[in-house]
């Protein structure tokens, strides 16, 4: 059931329940209009780019860029309404676009992974036209559900599991993010920081959906069958307090940051 590569599993399992709500929030914050030129940075399998395409219509343009070629391969295989989306492989810190090429730049759940966040913000500002809009989302701090999962994964997969989960939820200070946007030269900075309720699959399914959709897939592949079963049992037990009507429920804080190129 979970035999696909991480990028395919990410699109199949992560995007519908977690990726899509975050992508809708980042696109809404961008206040897109018909005919806008939009760039989705750290686009993954392209969910935010597809939502953007719905907003800008066939007179607009949408591009997505990601450093992960496997994610881009899945993005290229998905359809979208509105304009055809252009997909590019590259890093947020070195965008291969001309100055002022876009009216809006969005980035959903990518900012926390950028090696040089100041450089990435500088690049995103550079490719915006004057008055162009940036919006990005992050989540954190680590919600109790993932704290419970982290304990088990660290036991079975080693410290790399904790490092990955820690990075996912590492950027969660509204004042810090606002200051970063201000230092990068963005004006009219706005930060919306609020809980968002997410319902996902039951624990026994969610743990494999999550693991096989992320870089943790390589670590999990090294487990023998007995260890896989033991890991799953431990997760189900740990996640019982977060189970409601068969689904896992979590309420991470969603941080939506936006600003304009002055």
mmCIF file of N, CA, C and O in Angstrom, residues 15-93:
data_model
loop_
_atom_site.group_PDB
_atom_site.id
_atom_site.type_symbol
_atom_site.label_atom_id
_atom_site.label_comp_id
_atom_site.label_asym_id
_atom_site.label_seq_id
_atom_site.Cartn_x
_atom_site.Cartn_y
_atom_site.Cartn_z
ATOM 1 N N UNK A 15 -0.592 15.636 0.850
ATOM 2 C CA UNK A 15 -1.215 16.823 0.251
ATOM 3 C C UNK A 15 -2.699 16.955 0.593
ATOM 4 O O UNK A 15 -3.136 18.040 0.995
ATOM 5 N N UNK A 16 -3.532 15.917 0.464
ATOM 6 C CA UNK A 16 -4.967 16.137 0.704
ATOM 7 C C UNK A 16 -5.305 16.633 2.108
ATOM 8 O O UNK A 16 -6.135 17.535 2.258
ATOM 9 N N UNK A 17 -4.688 16.063 3.139
ATOM 10 C CA UNK A 17 -5.089 16.377 4.509
ATOM 11 C C UNK A 17 -4.271 17.486 5.163
ATOM 12 O O UNK A 17 -4.757 18.172 6.067
ATOM 13 N N UNK A 18 -3.020 17.663 4.750
ATOM 14 C CA UNK A 18 -2.136 18.632 5.402
ATOM 15 C C UNK A 18 -1.628 19.682 4.417
ATOM 16 O O UNK A 18 -1.704 20.879 4.674
ATOM 17 N N UNK A 19 -1.102 19.252 3.291
ATOM 18 C CA UNK A 19 -0.541 20.194 2.325
ATOM 19 C C UNK A 19 -1.568 21.150 1.756
ATOM 20 O O UNK A 19 -1.320 22.356 1.644
ATOM 21 N N UNK A 20 -2.743 20.634 1.401
ATOM 22 C CA UNK A 20 -3.748 21.480 0.758
ATOM 23 C C UNK A 20 -4.269 22.587 1.667
ATOM 24 O O UNK A 20 -4.378 23.746 1.231
ATOM 25 N N UNK A 21 -4.626 22.326 2.932
ATOM 26 C CA UNK A 21 -5.064 23.436 3.784
ATOM 27 C C UNK A 21 -4.016 24.534 3.941
ATOM 28 O O UNK A 21 -4.347 25.729 3.951
ATOM 29 N N UNK A 22 -2.752 24.146 4.047
ATOM 30 C CA UNK A 22 -1.696 25.145 4.143
ATOM 31 C C UNK A 22 -1.531 25.904 2.831
ATOM 32 O O UNK A 22 -1.303 27.119 2.823
ATOM 33 N N UNK A 23 -1.633 25.208 1.720
ATOM 34 C CA UNK A 23 -1.496 25.860 0.420
ATOM 35 C C UNK A 23 -2.629 26.849 0.169
ATOM 36 O O UNK A 23 -2.416 27.934 -0.377
ATOM 37 N N UNK A 24 -3.836 26.492 0.577
ATOM 38 C CA UNK A 24 -4.961 27.430 0.430
ATOM 39 C C UNK A 24 -4.713 28.697 1.231
ATOM 40 O O UNK A 24 -5.013 29.810 0.769
ATOM 41 N N UNK A 25 -4.146 28.541 2.428
ATOM 42 C CA UNK A 25 -3.880 29.706 3.271
ATOM 43 C C UNK A 25 -2.842 30.622 2.640
ATOM 44 O O UNK A 25 -2.984 31.855 2.656
ATOM 45 N N UNK A 26 -1.781 30.056 2.076
ATOM 46 C CA UNK A 26 -0.720 30.891 1.505
ATOM 47 C C UNK A 26 -1.201 31.587 0.241
ATOM 48 O O UNK A 26 -0.858 32.746 -0.017
ATOM 49 N N UNK A 27 -2.029 30.912 -0.551
ATOM 50 C CA UNK A 27 -2.552 31.532 -1.773
ATOM 51 C C UNK A 27 -3.559 32.623 -1.425
ATOM 52 O O UNK A 27 -3.579 33.692 -2.055
ATOM 53 N N UNK A 28 -4.379 32.385 -0.413
ATOM 54 C CA UNK A 28 -5.332 33.423 0.012
ATOM 55 C C UNK A 28 -4.605 34.670 0.476
ATOM 56 O O UNK A 28 -5.017 35.801 0.180
ATOM 57 N N UNK A 29 -3.496 34.494 1.207
ATOM 58 C CA UNK A 29 -2.740 35.644 1.722
ATOM 59 C C UNK A 29 -2.084 36.437 0.602
ATOM 60 O O UNK A 29 -1.796 37.626 0.768
ATOM 61 N N UNK A 30 -1.858 35.797 -0.545
ATOM 62 C CA UNK A 30 -1.239 36.492 -1.673
ATOM 63 C C UNK A 30 -2.207 37.411 -2.414
ATOM 64 O O UNK A 30 -1.780 38.258 -3.203
ATOM 65 N N UNK A 31 -3.509 37.259 -2.165
ATOM 66 C CA UNK A 31 -4.551 38.098 -2.777
ATOM 67 C C UNK A 31 -4.337 38.160 -4.294
ATOM 68 O O UNK A 31 -4.162 39.239 -4.877
ATOM 69 N N UNK A 32 -4.363 37.005 -4.924
ATOM 70 C CA UNK A 32 -4.091 36.929 -6.361
ATOM 71 C C UNK A 32 -5.248 37.484 -7.172
ATOM 72 O O UNK A 32 -6.411 37.404 -6.781
ATOM 73 N N UNK A 33 -4.890 38.031 -8.328
ATOM 74 C CA UNK A 33 -5.877 38.594 -9.241
ATOM 75 C C UNK A 33 -5.717 37.976 -10.628
ATOM 76 O O UNK A 33 -4.667 37.420 -10.962
ATOM 77 N N UNK A 34 -6.758 38.076 -11.417
ATOM 78 C CA UNK A 34 -6.720 37.596 -12.795
ATOM 79 C C UNK A 34 -5.535 38.228 -13.528
ATOM 80 O O UNK A 34 -5.326 39.449 -13.465
ATOM 81 N N UNK A 35 -4.753 37.394 -14.177
ATOM 82 C CA UNK A 35 -3.622 37.882 -14.965
ATOM 83 C C UNK A 35 -2.314 37.998 -14.213
ATOM 84 O O UNK A 35 -1.290 38.334 -14.813
ATOM 85 N N UNK A 36 -2.298 37.716 -12.898
ATOM 86 C CA UNK A 36 -1.055 37.794 -12.132
ATOM 87 C C UNK A 36 -0.036 36.754 -12.592
ATOM 88 O O UNK A 36 -0.396 35.658 -13.054
ATOM 89 N N UNK A 37 1.232 37.115 -12.428
ATOM 90 C CA UNK A 37 2.349 36.190 -12.654
ATOM 91 C C UNK A 37 2.810 35.704 -11.283
ATOM 92 O O UNK A 37 3.206 36.520 -10.441
ATOM 93 N N UNK A 38 2.771 34.392 -11.052
ATOM 94 C CA UNK A 38 2.977 33.839 -9.714
ATOM 95 C C UNK A 38 4.119 32.826 -9.737
ATOM 96 O O UNK A 38 4.226 32.007 -10.654
ATOM 97 N N UNK A 39 4.938 32.874 -8.680
ATOM 98 C CA UNK A 39 5.989 31.881 -8.469
ATOM 99 C C UNK A 39 5.743 31.172 -7.151
ATOM 100 O O UNK A 39 5.555 31.813 -6.112
ATOM 101 N N UNK A 40 5.760 29.833 -7.183
ATOM 102 C CA UNK A 40 5.655 29.002 -5.989
ATOM 103 C C UNK A 40 7.046 28.452 -5.673
ATOM 104 O O UNK A 40 7.588 27.640 -6.435
ATOM 105 N N UNK A 41 7.642 28.904 -4.571
ATOM 106 C CA UNK A 41 9.004 28.517 -4.184
ATOM 107 C C UNK A 41 8.947 27.345 -3.207
ATOM 108 O O UNK A 41 8.150 27.352 -2.272
ATOM 109 N N UNK A 42 9.812 26.352 -3.424
ATOM 110 C CA UNK A 42 9.749 25.086 -2.682
ATOM 111 C C UNK A 42 8.382 24.461 -2.918
ATOM 112 O O UNK A 42 7.658 24.108 -1.990
ATOM 113 N N UNK A 43 8.047 24.313 -4.186
ATOM 114 C CA UNK A 43 6.687 23.949 -4.591
ATOM 115 C C UNK A 43 6.333 22.503 -4.289
ATOM 116 O O UNK A 43 5.152 22.146 -4.305
ATOM 117 N N UNK A 44 7.335 21.642 -4.027
ATOM 118 C CA UNK A 44 7.016 20.243 -3.800
ATOM 119 C C UNK A 44 6.320 19.643 -5.009
ATOM 120 O O UNK A 44 6.765 19.813 -6.154
ATOM 121 N N UNK A 45 5.204 18.977 -4.769
ATOM 122 C CA UNK A 45 4.447 18.388 -5.878
ATOM 123 C C UNK A 45 3.465 19.374 -6.499
ATOM 124 O O UNK A 45 2.660 19.000 -7.349
ATOM 125 N N UNK A 46 3.504 20.637 -6.063
ATOM 126 C CA UNK A 46 2.813 21.698 -6.796
ATOM 127 C C UNK A 46 1.429 22.075 -6.346
ATOM 128 O O UNK A 46 0.708 22.752 -7.078
ATOM 129 N N UNK A 47 1.036 21.741 -5.114
ATOM 130 C CA UNK A 47 -0.336 22.015 -4.720
ATOM 131 C C UNK A 47 -0.626 23.509 -4.667
ATOM 132 O O UNK A 47 -1.685 23.961 -5.143
ATOM 133 N N UNK A 48 0.272 24.326 -4.123
ATOM 134 C CA UNK A 48 0.017 25.771 -4.069
ATOM 135 C C UNK A 48 0.023 26.371 -5.469
ATOM 136 O O UNK A 48 -0.770 27.272 -5.772
ATOM 137 N N UNK A 49 0.896 25.896 -6.328
ATOM 138 C CA UNK A 49 0.929 26.387 -7.710
ATOM 139 C C UNK A 49 -0.391 26.089 -8.408
ATOM 140 O O UNK A 49 -0.910 26.910 -9.168
ATOM 141 N N UNK A 50 -0.958 24.910 -8.161
ATOM 142 C CA UNK A 50 -2.234 24.563 -8.797
ATOM 143 C C UNK A 50 -3.362 25.460 -8.284
ATOM 144 O O UNK A 50 -4.223 25.901 -9.060
ATOM 145 N N UNK A 51 -3.380 25.730 -6.973
ATOM 146 C CA UNK A 51 -4.391 26.659 -6.451
ATOM 147 C C UNK A 51 -4.203 28.049 -7.042
ATOM 148 O O UNK A 51 -5.183 28.739 -7.361
ATOM 149 N N UNK A 52 -2.948 28.487 -7.187
ATOM 150 C CA UNK A 52 -2.685 29.801 -7.775
ATOM 151 C C UNK A 52 -3.199 29.866 -9.208
ATOM 152 O O UNK A 52 -3.763 30.881 -9.634
ATOM 153 N N UNK A 53 -2.995 28.779 -9.953
ATOM 154 C CA UNK A 53 -3.463 28.755 -11.342
ATOM 155 C C UNK A 53 -4.971 28.937 -11.421
ATOM 156 O O UNK A 53 -5.487 29.572 -12.351
ATOM 157 N N UNK A 54 -5.700 28.381 -10.449
ATOM 158 C CA UNK A 54 -7.155 28.571 -10.427
ATOM 159 C C UNK A 54 -7.532 30.048 -10.278
ATOM 160 O O UNK A 54 -8.570 30.480 -10.783
ATOM 161 N N UNK A 55 -6.686 30.824 -9.580
ATOM 162 C CA UNK A 55 -7.002 32.222 -9.302
ATOM 163 C C UNK A 55 -6.625 33.169 -10.445
ATOM 164 O O UNK A 55 -7.326 34.158 -10.686
ATOM 165 N N UNK A 56 -5.517 32.913 -11.102
ATOM 166 C CA UNK A 56 -5.012 33.900 -12.066
ATOM 167 C C UNK A 56 -5.592 33.719 -13.456
ATOM 168 O O UNK A 56 -5.460 34.612 -14.309
ATOM 169 N N UNK A 57 -6.248 32.586 -13.706
ATOM 170 C CA UNK A 57 -6.885 32.382 -14.993
ATOM 171 C C UNK A 57 -5.892 32.208 -16.132
ATOM 172 O O UNK A 57 -4.670 32.199 -15.939
ATOM 173 N N UNK A 58 -6.407 32.105 -17.333
ATOM 174 C CA UNK A 58 -5.549 31.824 -18.487
ATOM 175 C C UNK A 58 -4.767 33.038 -18.970
ATOM 176 O O UNK A 58 -3.875 32.919 -19.805
ATOM 177 N N UNK A 59 -5.080 34.212 -18.425
ATOM 178 C CA UNK A 59 -4.273 35.391 -18.761
ATOM 179 C C UNK A 59 -3.082 35.537 -17.817
ATOM 180 O O UNK A 59 -2.212 36.374 -18.052
ATOM 181 N N UNK A 60 -3.061 34.751 -16.742
ATOM 182 C CA UNK A 60 -1.942 34.781 -15.821
ATOM 183 C C UNK A 60 -0.917 33.713 -16.139
ATOM 184 O O UNK A 60 -1.086 32.913 -17.064
ATOM 185 N N UNK A 61 0.174 33.694 -15.357
ATOM 186 C CA UNK A 61 1.203 32.670 -15.503
ATOM 187 C C UNK A 61 1.584 32.166 -14.114
ATOM 188 O O UNK A 61 1.560 32.920 -13.139
ATOM 189 N N UNK A 62 1.943 30.888 -14.039
ATOM 190 C CA UNK A 62 2.359 30.287 -12.777
ATOM 191 C C UNK A 62 3.600 29.445 -13.029
ATOM 192 O O UNK A 62 3.669 28.680 -13.993
ATOM 193 N N UNK A 63 4.584 29.583 -12.151
ATOM 194 C CA UNK A 63 5.791 28.761 -12.185
ATOM 195 C C UNK A 63 6.019 28.181 -10.799
ATOM 196 O O UNK A 63 5.681 28.798 -9.785
ATOM 197 N N UNK A 64 6.580 26.995 -10.758
ATOM 198 C CA UNK A 64 6.952 26.372 -9.493
ATOM 199 C C UNK A 64 8.412 25.966 -9.544
ATOM 200 O O UNK A 64 8.913 25.552 -10.598
ATOM 201 N N UNK A 65 9.102 26.100 -8.424
ATOM 202 C CA UNK A 65 10.511 25.721 -8.362
ATOM 203 C C UNK A 65 10.765 24.929 -7.082
ATOM 204 O O UNK A 65 10.242 25.263 -6.017
ATOM 205 N N UNK A 66 11.560 23.861 -7.206
ATOM 206 C CA UNK A 66 11.902 23.041 -6.057
ATOM 207 C C UNK A 66 13.269 22.420 -6.298
ATOM 208 O O UNK A 66 13.674 22.205 -7.455
ATOM 209 N N UNK A 67 13.955 22.110 -5.224
ATOM 210 C CA UNK A 67 15.287 21.519 -5.333
ATOM 211 C C UNK A 67 15.223 20.008 -5.539
ATOM 212 O O UNK A 67 16.212 19.380 -5.914
ATOM 213 N N UNK A 68 14.040 19.421 -5.330
ATOM 214 C CA UNK A 68 13.861 17.971 -5.363
ATOM 215 C C UNK A 68 13.277 17.544 -6.715
ATOM 216 O O UNK A 68 12.117 17.806 -7.016
ATOM 217 N N UNK A 69 14.084 16.864 -7.516
ATOM 218 C CA UNK A 69 13.644 16.472 -8.857
ATOM 219 C C UNK A 69 12.504 15.461 -8.826
ATOM 220 O O UNK A 69 11.647 15.455 -9.714
ATOM 221 N N UNK A 70 12.463 14.605 -7.806
ATOM 222 C CA UNK A 70 11.386 13.619 -7.713
ATOM 223 C C UNK A 70 10.046 14.303 -7.444
ATOM 224 O O UNK A 70 9.009 13.912 -8.004
ATOM 225 N N UNK A 71 10.051 15.325 -6.588
ATOM 226 C CA UNK A 71 8.823 16.090 -6.344
ATOM 227 C C UNK A 71 8.349 16.757 -7.633
ATOM 228 O O UNK A 71 7.156 16.767 -7.951
ATOM 229 N N UNK A 72 9.275 17.310 -8.399
ATOM 230 C CA UNK A 72 8.912 17.982 -9.644
ATOM 231 C C UNK A 72 8.351 17.001 -10.665
ATOM 232 O O UNK A 72 7.452 17.348 -11.443
ATOM 233 N N UNK A 73 8.859 15.782 -10.672
ATOM 234 C CA UNK A 73 8.334 14.781 -11.596
ATOM 235 C C UNK A 73 6.861 14.513 -11.307
ATOM 236 O O UNK A 73 6.042 14.376 -12.237
ATOM 237 N N UNK A 74 6.495 14.446 -10.025
ATOM 238 C CA UNK A 74 5.091 14.264 -9.666
ATOM 239 C C UNK A 74 4.298 15.513 -10.020
ATOM 240 O O UNK A 74 3.171 15.425 -10.538
ATOM 241 N N UNK A 75 4.855 16.690 -9.755
ATOM 242 C CA UNK A 75 4.167 17.940 -10.093
ATOM 243 C C UNK A 75 3.824 17.990 -11.580
ATOM 244 O O UNK A 75 2.713 18.399 -11.958
ATOM 245 N N UNK A 76 4.756 17.574 -12.410
ATOM 246 C CA UNK A 76 4.526 17.617 -13.859
ATOM 247 C C UNK A 76 3.430 16.648 -14.297
ATOM 248 O O UNK A 76 2.828 16.838 -15.354
ATOM 249 N N UNK A 77 3.184 15.624 -13.494
ATOM 250 C CA UNK A 77 2.188 14.612 -13.879
ATOM 251 C C UNK A 77 0.778 14.995 -13.471
ATOM 252 O O UNK A 77 -0.176 14.311 -13.845
ATOM 253 N N UNK A 78 0.632 16.065 -12.682
ATOM 254 C CA UNK A 78 -0.689 16.473 -12.210
ATOM 255 C C UNK A 78 -1.235 17.574 -13.108
ATOM 256 O O UNK A 78 -0.497 18.372 -13.674
ATOM 257 N N UNK A 79 -2.542 17.644 -13.218
ATOM 258 C CA UNK A 79 -3.160 18.665 -14.055
ATOM 259 C C UNK A 79 -3.527 19.888 -13.249
ATOM 260 O O UNK A 79 -3.527 19.887 -12.027
ATOM 261 N N UNK A 80 -3.843 20.970 -13.942
ATOM 262 C CA UNK A 80 -4.272 22.204 -13.283
ATOM 263 C C UNK A 80 -5.203 22.962 -14.209
ATOM 264 O O UNK A 80 -5.090 22.875 -15.434
ATOM 265 N N UNK A 81 -6.145 23.684 -13.599
ATOM 266 C CA UNK A 81 -6.977 24.585 -14.384
ATOM 267 C C UNK A 81 -6.191 25.858 -14.664
ATOM 268 O O UNK A 81 -5.158 26.119 -14.064
ATOM 269 N N UNK A 82 -6.699 26.677 -15.570
ATOM 270 C CA UNK A 82 -6.024 27.940 -15.851
ATOM 271 C C UNK A 82 -4.781 27.727 -16.701
ATOM 272 O O UNK A 82 -4.725 26.836 -17.542
ATOM 273 N N UNK A 83 -3.744 28.536 -16.474
ATOM 274 C CA UNK A 83 -2.554 28.467 -17.317
ATOM 275 C C UNK A 83 -1.749 27.198 -17.064
ATOM 276 O O UNK A 83 -1.810 26.608 -15.987
ATOM 277 N N UNK A 84 -0.991 26.782 -18.060
ATOM 278 C CA UNK A 84 -0.059 25.683 -17.863
ATOM 279 C C UNK A 84 1.042 26.146 -16.917
ATOM 280 O O UNK A 84 1.554 27.257 -17.026
ATOM 281 N N UNK A 85 1.400 25.292 -15.973
ATOM 282 C CA UNK A 85 2.404 25.652 -14.976
ATOM 283 C C UNK A 85 3.784 25.252 -15.479
ATOM 284 O O UNK A 85 3.984 24.142 -15.966
ATOM 285 N N UNK A 86 4.749 26.162 -15.348
ATOM 286 C CA UNK A 86 6.137 25.864 -15.692
ATOM 287 C C UNK A 86 6.860 25.391 -14.442
ATOM 288 O O UNK A 86 6.792 26.037 -13.398
ATOM 289 N N UNK A 87 7.581 24.275 -14.548
ATOM 290 C CA UNK A 87 8.277 23.703 -13.405
ATOM 291 C C UNK A 87 9.780 23.843 -13.589
ATOM 292 O O UNK A 87 10.311 23.571 -14.666
ATOM 293 N N UNK A 88 10.471 24.250 -12.524
ATOM 294 C CA UNK A 88 11.911 24.493 -12.573
ATOM 295 C C UNK A 88 12.579 23.804 -11.385
ATOM 296 O O UNK A 88 12.042 23.798 -10.279
ATOM 297 N N UNK A 89 13.766 23.276 -11.615
ATOM 298 C CA UNK A 89 14.559 22.707 -10.531
ATOM 299 C C UNK A 89 15.596 23.729 -10.091
ATOM 300 O O UNK A 89 16.356 24.254 -10.913
ATOM 301 N N UNK A 90 15.628 24.022 -8.785
ATOM 302 C CA UNK A 90 16.578 24.999 -8.282
ATOM 303 C C UNK A 90 16.320 25.336 -6.832
ATOM 304 O O UNK A 90 15.310 24.917 -6.243
ATOM 305 N N UNK A 91 17.241 26.083 -6.257
ATOM 306 C CA UNK A 91 17.191 26.433 -4.833
ATOM 307 C C UNK A 91 16.563 27.810 -4.629
ATOM 308 O O UNK A 91 16.711 28.712 -5.470
ATOM 309 N N UNK A 92 15.908 27.979 -3.489
ATOM 310 C CA UNK A 92 15.294 29.265 -3.160
ATOM 311 C C UNK A 92 16.333 30.363 -3.028
ATOM 312 O O UNK A 92 16.033 31.538 -3.267
ATOM 313 N N UNK A 93 17.561 29.992 -2.666
ATOM 314 C CA UNK A 93 18.609 30.989 -2.455
ATOM 315 C C UNK A 93 19.237 31.485 -3.752
ATOM 316 O O UNK A 93 20.049 32.419 -3.733
#
